[in-house]
PDB file of C-alpha atoms in Angstrom:
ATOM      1  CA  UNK A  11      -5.588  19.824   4.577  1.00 76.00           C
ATOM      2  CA  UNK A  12      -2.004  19.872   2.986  1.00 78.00           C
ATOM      3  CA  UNK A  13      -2.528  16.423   2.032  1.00 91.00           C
ATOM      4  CA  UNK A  14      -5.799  17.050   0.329  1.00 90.00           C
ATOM      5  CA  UNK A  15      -4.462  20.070  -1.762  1.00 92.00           C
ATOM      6  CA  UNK A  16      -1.403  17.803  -2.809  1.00 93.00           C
ATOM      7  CA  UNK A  17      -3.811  14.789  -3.909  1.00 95.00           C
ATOM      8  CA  UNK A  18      -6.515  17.878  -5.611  1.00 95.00           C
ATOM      9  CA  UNK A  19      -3.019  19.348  -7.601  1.00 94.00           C
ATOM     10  CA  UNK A  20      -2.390  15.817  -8.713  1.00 94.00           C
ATOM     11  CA  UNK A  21      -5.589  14.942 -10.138  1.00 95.00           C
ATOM     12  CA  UNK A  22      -5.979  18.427 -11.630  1.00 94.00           C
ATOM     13  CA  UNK A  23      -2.364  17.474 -13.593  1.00 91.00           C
ATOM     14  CA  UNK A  24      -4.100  13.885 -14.442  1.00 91.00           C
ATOM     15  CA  UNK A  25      -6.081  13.802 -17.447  1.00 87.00           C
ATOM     16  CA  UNK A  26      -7.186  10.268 -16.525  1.00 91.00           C
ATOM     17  CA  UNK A  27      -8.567  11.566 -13.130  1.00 94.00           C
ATOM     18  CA  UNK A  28     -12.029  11.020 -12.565  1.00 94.00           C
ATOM     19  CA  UNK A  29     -13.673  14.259 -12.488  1.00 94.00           C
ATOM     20  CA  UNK A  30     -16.627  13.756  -9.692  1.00 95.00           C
ATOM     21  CA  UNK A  31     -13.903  12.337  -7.464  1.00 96.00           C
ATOM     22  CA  UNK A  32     -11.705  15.562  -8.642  1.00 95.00           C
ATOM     23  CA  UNK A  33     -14.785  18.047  -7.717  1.00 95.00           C
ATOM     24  CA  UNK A  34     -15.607  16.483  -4.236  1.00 95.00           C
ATOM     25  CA  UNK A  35     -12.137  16.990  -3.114  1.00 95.00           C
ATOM     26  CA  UNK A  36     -12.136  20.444  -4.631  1.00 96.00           C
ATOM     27  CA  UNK A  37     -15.738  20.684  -2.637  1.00 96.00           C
ATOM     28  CA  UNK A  38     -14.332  19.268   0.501  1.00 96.00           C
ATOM     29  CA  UNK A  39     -11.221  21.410   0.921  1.00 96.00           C
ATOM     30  CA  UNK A  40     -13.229  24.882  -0.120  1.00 96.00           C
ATOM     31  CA  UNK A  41     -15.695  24.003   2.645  1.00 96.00           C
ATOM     32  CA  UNK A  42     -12.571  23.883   5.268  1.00 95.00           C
ATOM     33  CA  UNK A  43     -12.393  27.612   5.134  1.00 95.00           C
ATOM     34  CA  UNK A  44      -8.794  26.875   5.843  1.00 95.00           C
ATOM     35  CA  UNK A  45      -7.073  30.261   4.831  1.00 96.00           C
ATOM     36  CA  UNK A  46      -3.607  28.768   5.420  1.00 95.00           C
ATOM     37  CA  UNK A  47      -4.069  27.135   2.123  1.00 95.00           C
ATOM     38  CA  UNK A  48      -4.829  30.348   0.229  1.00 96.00           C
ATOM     39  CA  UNK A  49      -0.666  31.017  -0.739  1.00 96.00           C
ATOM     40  CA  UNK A  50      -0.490  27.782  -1.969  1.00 95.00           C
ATOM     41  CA  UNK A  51      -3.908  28.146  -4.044  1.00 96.00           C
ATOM     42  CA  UNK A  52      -2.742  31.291  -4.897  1.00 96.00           C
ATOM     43  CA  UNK A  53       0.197  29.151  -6.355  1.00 96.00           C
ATOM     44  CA  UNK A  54      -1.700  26.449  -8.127  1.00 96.00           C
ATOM     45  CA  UNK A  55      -3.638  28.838  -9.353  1.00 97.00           C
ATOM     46  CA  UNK A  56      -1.145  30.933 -11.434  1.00 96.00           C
ATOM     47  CA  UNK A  57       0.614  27.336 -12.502  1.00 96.00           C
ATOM     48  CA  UNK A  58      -2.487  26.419 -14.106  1.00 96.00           C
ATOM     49  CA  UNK A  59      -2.679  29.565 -16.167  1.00 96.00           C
ATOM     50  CA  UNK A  60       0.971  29.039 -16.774  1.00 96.00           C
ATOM     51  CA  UNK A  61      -0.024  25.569 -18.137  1.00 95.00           C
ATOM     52  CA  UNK A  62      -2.696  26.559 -19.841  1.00 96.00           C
ATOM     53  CA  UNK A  63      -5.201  24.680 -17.784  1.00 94.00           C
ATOM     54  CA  UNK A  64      -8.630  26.040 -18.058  1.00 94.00           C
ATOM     55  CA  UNK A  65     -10.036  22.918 -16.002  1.00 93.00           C
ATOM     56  CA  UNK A  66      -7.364  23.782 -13.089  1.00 95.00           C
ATOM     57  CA  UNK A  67      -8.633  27.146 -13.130  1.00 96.00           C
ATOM     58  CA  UNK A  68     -12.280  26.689 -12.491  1.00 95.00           C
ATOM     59  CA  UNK A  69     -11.558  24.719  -9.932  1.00 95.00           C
ATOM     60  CA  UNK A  70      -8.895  26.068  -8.202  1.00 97.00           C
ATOM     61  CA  UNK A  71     -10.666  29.726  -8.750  1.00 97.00           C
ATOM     62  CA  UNK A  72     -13.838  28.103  -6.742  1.00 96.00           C
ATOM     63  CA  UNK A  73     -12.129  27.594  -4.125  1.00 97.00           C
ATOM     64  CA  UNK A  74      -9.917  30.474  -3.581  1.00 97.00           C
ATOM     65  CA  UNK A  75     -13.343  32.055  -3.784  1.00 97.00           C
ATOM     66  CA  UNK A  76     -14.885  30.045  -0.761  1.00 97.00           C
ATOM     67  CA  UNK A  77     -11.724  30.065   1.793  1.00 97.00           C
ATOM     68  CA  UNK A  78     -10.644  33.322   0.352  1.00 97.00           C
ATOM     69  CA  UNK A  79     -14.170  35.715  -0.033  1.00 96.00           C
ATOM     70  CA  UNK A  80     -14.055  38.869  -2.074  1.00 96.00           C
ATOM     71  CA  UNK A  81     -10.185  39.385  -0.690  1.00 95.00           C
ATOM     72  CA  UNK A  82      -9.961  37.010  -3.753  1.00 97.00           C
ATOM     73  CA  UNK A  83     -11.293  38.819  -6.173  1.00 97.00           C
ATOM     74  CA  UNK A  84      -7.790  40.230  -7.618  1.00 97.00           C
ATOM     75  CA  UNK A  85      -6.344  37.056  -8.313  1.00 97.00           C
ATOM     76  CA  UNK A  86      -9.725  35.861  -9.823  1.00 98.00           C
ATOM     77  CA  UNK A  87      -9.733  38.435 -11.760  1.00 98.00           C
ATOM     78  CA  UNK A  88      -6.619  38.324 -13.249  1.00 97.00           C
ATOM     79  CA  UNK A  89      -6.900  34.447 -13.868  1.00 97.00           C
ATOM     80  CA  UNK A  90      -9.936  35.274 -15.903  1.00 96.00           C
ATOM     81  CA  UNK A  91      -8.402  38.404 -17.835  1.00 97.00           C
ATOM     82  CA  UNK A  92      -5.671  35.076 -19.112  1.00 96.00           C
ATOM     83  CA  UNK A  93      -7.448  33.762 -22.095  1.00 94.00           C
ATOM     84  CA  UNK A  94      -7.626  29.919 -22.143  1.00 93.00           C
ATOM     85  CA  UNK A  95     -10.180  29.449 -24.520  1.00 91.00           C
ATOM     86  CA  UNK A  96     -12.878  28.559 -22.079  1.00 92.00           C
ATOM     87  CA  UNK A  97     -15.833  30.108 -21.160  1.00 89.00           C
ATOM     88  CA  UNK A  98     -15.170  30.351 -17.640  1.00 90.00           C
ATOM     89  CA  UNK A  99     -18.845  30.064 -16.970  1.00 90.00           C
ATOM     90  CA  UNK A 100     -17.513  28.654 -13.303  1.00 92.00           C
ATOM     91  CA  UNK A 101     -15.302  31.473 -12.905  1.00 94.00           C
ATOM     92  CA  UNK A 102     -17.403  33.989 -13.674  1.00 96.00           C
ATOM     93  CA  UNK A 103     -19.926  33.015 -11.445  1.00 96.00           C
ATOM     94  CA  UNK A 104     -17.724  32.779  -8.866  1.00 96.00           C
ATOM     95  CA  UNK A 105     -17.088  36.223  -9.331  1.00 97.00           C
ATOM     96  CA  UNK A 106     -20.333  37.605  -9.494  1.00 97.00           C
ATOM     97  CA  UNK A 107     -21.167  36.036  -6.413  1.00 97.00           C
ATOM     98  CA  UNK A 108     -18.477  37.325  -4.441  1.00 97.00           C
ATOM     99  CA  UNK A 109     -19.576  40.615  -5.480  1.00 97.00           C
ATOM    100  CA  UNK A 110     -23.414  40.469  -4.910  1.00 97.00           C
ATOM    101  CA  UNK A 111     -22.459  38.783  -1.477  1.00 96.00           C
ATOM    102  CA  UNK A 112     -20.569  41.525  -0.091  1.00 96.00           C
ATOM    103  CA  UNK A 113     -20.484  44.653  -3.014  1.00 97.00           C
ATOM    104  CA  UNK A 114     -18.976  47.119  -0.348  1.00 97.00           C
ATOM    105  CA  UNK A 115     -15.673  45.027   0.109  1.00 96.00           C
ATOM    106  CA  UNK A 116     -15.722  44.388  -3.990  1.00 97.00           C
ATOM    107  CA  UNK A 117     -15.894  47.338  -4.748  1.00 97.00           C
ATOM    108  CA  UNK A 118     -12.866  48.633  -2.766  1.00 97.00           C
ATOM    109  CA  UNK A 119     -11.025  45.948  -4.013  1.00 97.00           C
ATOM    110  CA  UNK A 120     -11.820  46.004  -7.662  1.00 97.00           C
ATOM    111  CA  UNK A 121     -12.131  49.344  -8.743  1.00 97.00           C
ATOM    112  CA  UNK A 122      -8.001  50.059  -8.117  1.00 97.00           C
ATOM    113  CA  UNK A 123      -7.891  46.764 -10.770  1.00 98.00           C
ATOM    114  CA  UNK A 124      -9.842  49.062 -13.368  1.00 97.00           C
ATOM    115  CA  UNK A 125      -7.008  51.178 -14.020  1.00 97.00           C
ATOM    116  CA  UNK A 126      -4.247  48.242 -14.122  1.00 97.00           C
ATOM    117  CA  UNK A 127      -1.645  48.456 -16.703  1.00 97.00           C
ATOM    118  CA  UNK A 128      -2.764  45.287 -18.265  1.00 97.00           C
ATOM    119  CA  UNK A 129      -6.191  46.480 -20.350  1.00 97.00           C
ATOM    120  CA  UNK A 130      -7.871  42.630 -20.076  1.00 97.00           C
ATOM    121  CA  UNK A 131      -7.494  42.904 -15.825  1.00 98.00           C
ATOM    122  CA  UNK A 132      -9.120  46.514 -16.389  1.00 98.00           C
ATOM    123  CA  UNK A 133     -11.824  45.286 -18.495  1.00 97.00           C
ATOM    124  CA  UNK A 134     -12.667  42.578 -16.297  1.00 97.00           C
ATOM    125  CA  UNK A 135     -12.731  44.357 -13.382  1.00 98.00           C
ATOM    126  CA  UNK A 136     -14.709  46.828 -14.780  1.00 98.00           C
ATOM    127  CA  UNK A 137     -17.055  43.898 -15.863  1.00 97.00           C
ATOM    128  CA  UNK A 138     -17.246  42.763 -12.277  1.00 98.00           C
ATOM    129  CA  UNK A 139     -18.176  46.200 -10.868  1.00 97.00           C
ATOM    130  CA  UNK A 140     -21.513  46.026 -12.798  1.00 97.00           C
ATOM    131  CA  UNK A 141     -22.719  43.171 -10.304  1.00 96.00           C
ATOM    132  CA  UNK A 142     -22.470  45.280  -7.570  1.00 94.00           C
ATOM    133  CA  UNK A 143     -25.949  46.287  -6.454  1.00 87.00           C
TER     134      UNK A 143
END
């Protein structure tokens, strides 16, 4: 799966990648479930916001969302408090699913983000919260 993750990271740096081929793999390694591969997601992850990558970010946030569940939810939600100019349409649903799918385990984990020192991580959190049922 290593090997997959290193080819996804490449094509997510490649502007000249094609983007179905970039999606399946992105598809293919979130349906692994392999949680080995969530520090180095993790990783990717806070590189893209570093780099400003919006694209990376979607994808990358999908599937830390499907290997990771709603233990995820903190570092989703702090990649989507970094403002990139999107509108993280991906993201967000990502989130909101998380939530709906299991709203006891979100809501332990996000309501300690709603008093963060960063105000955009508070507000987002706080956003999330309302999806819980």
């Amino acid at each position: 799966m290593t090997d997959l993750l290193n080819r996804l990271t490449e094509m997510l740096d490649d502007l000249d990648a094609d983007v179905d081929e970039t999606i399946d793999l992105a598809d293919e390694i979130a349906a692994s479930g392999d949680a080995g591969l969530l520090p180095r997601l993790q990783a990717e992850l806070d590189r893209a916001l570093t780099d400003r990558n919006a694209y990376a970010r979607e994808l990358l946030g999908g599937v830390l969302a499907a290997i990771g569940g709603p233990d995820a939810l903190p570092t989703l939600i702090r990649a989507s408090a970094v403002d990139l100019g999107d509108d993280q349409d991906g993201l967000a649903a990502e989130i909101v699913d998380l939530v709906q799918a299991d709203p006891k385990t979100a809501a332990a984990v996000l309501r300690p983000l709603t008093e963060d020192d960063d105000l955009s991580v508070a507000n987002r959190a706080e956003w999330a919260l309302r999806f819980v049922p």
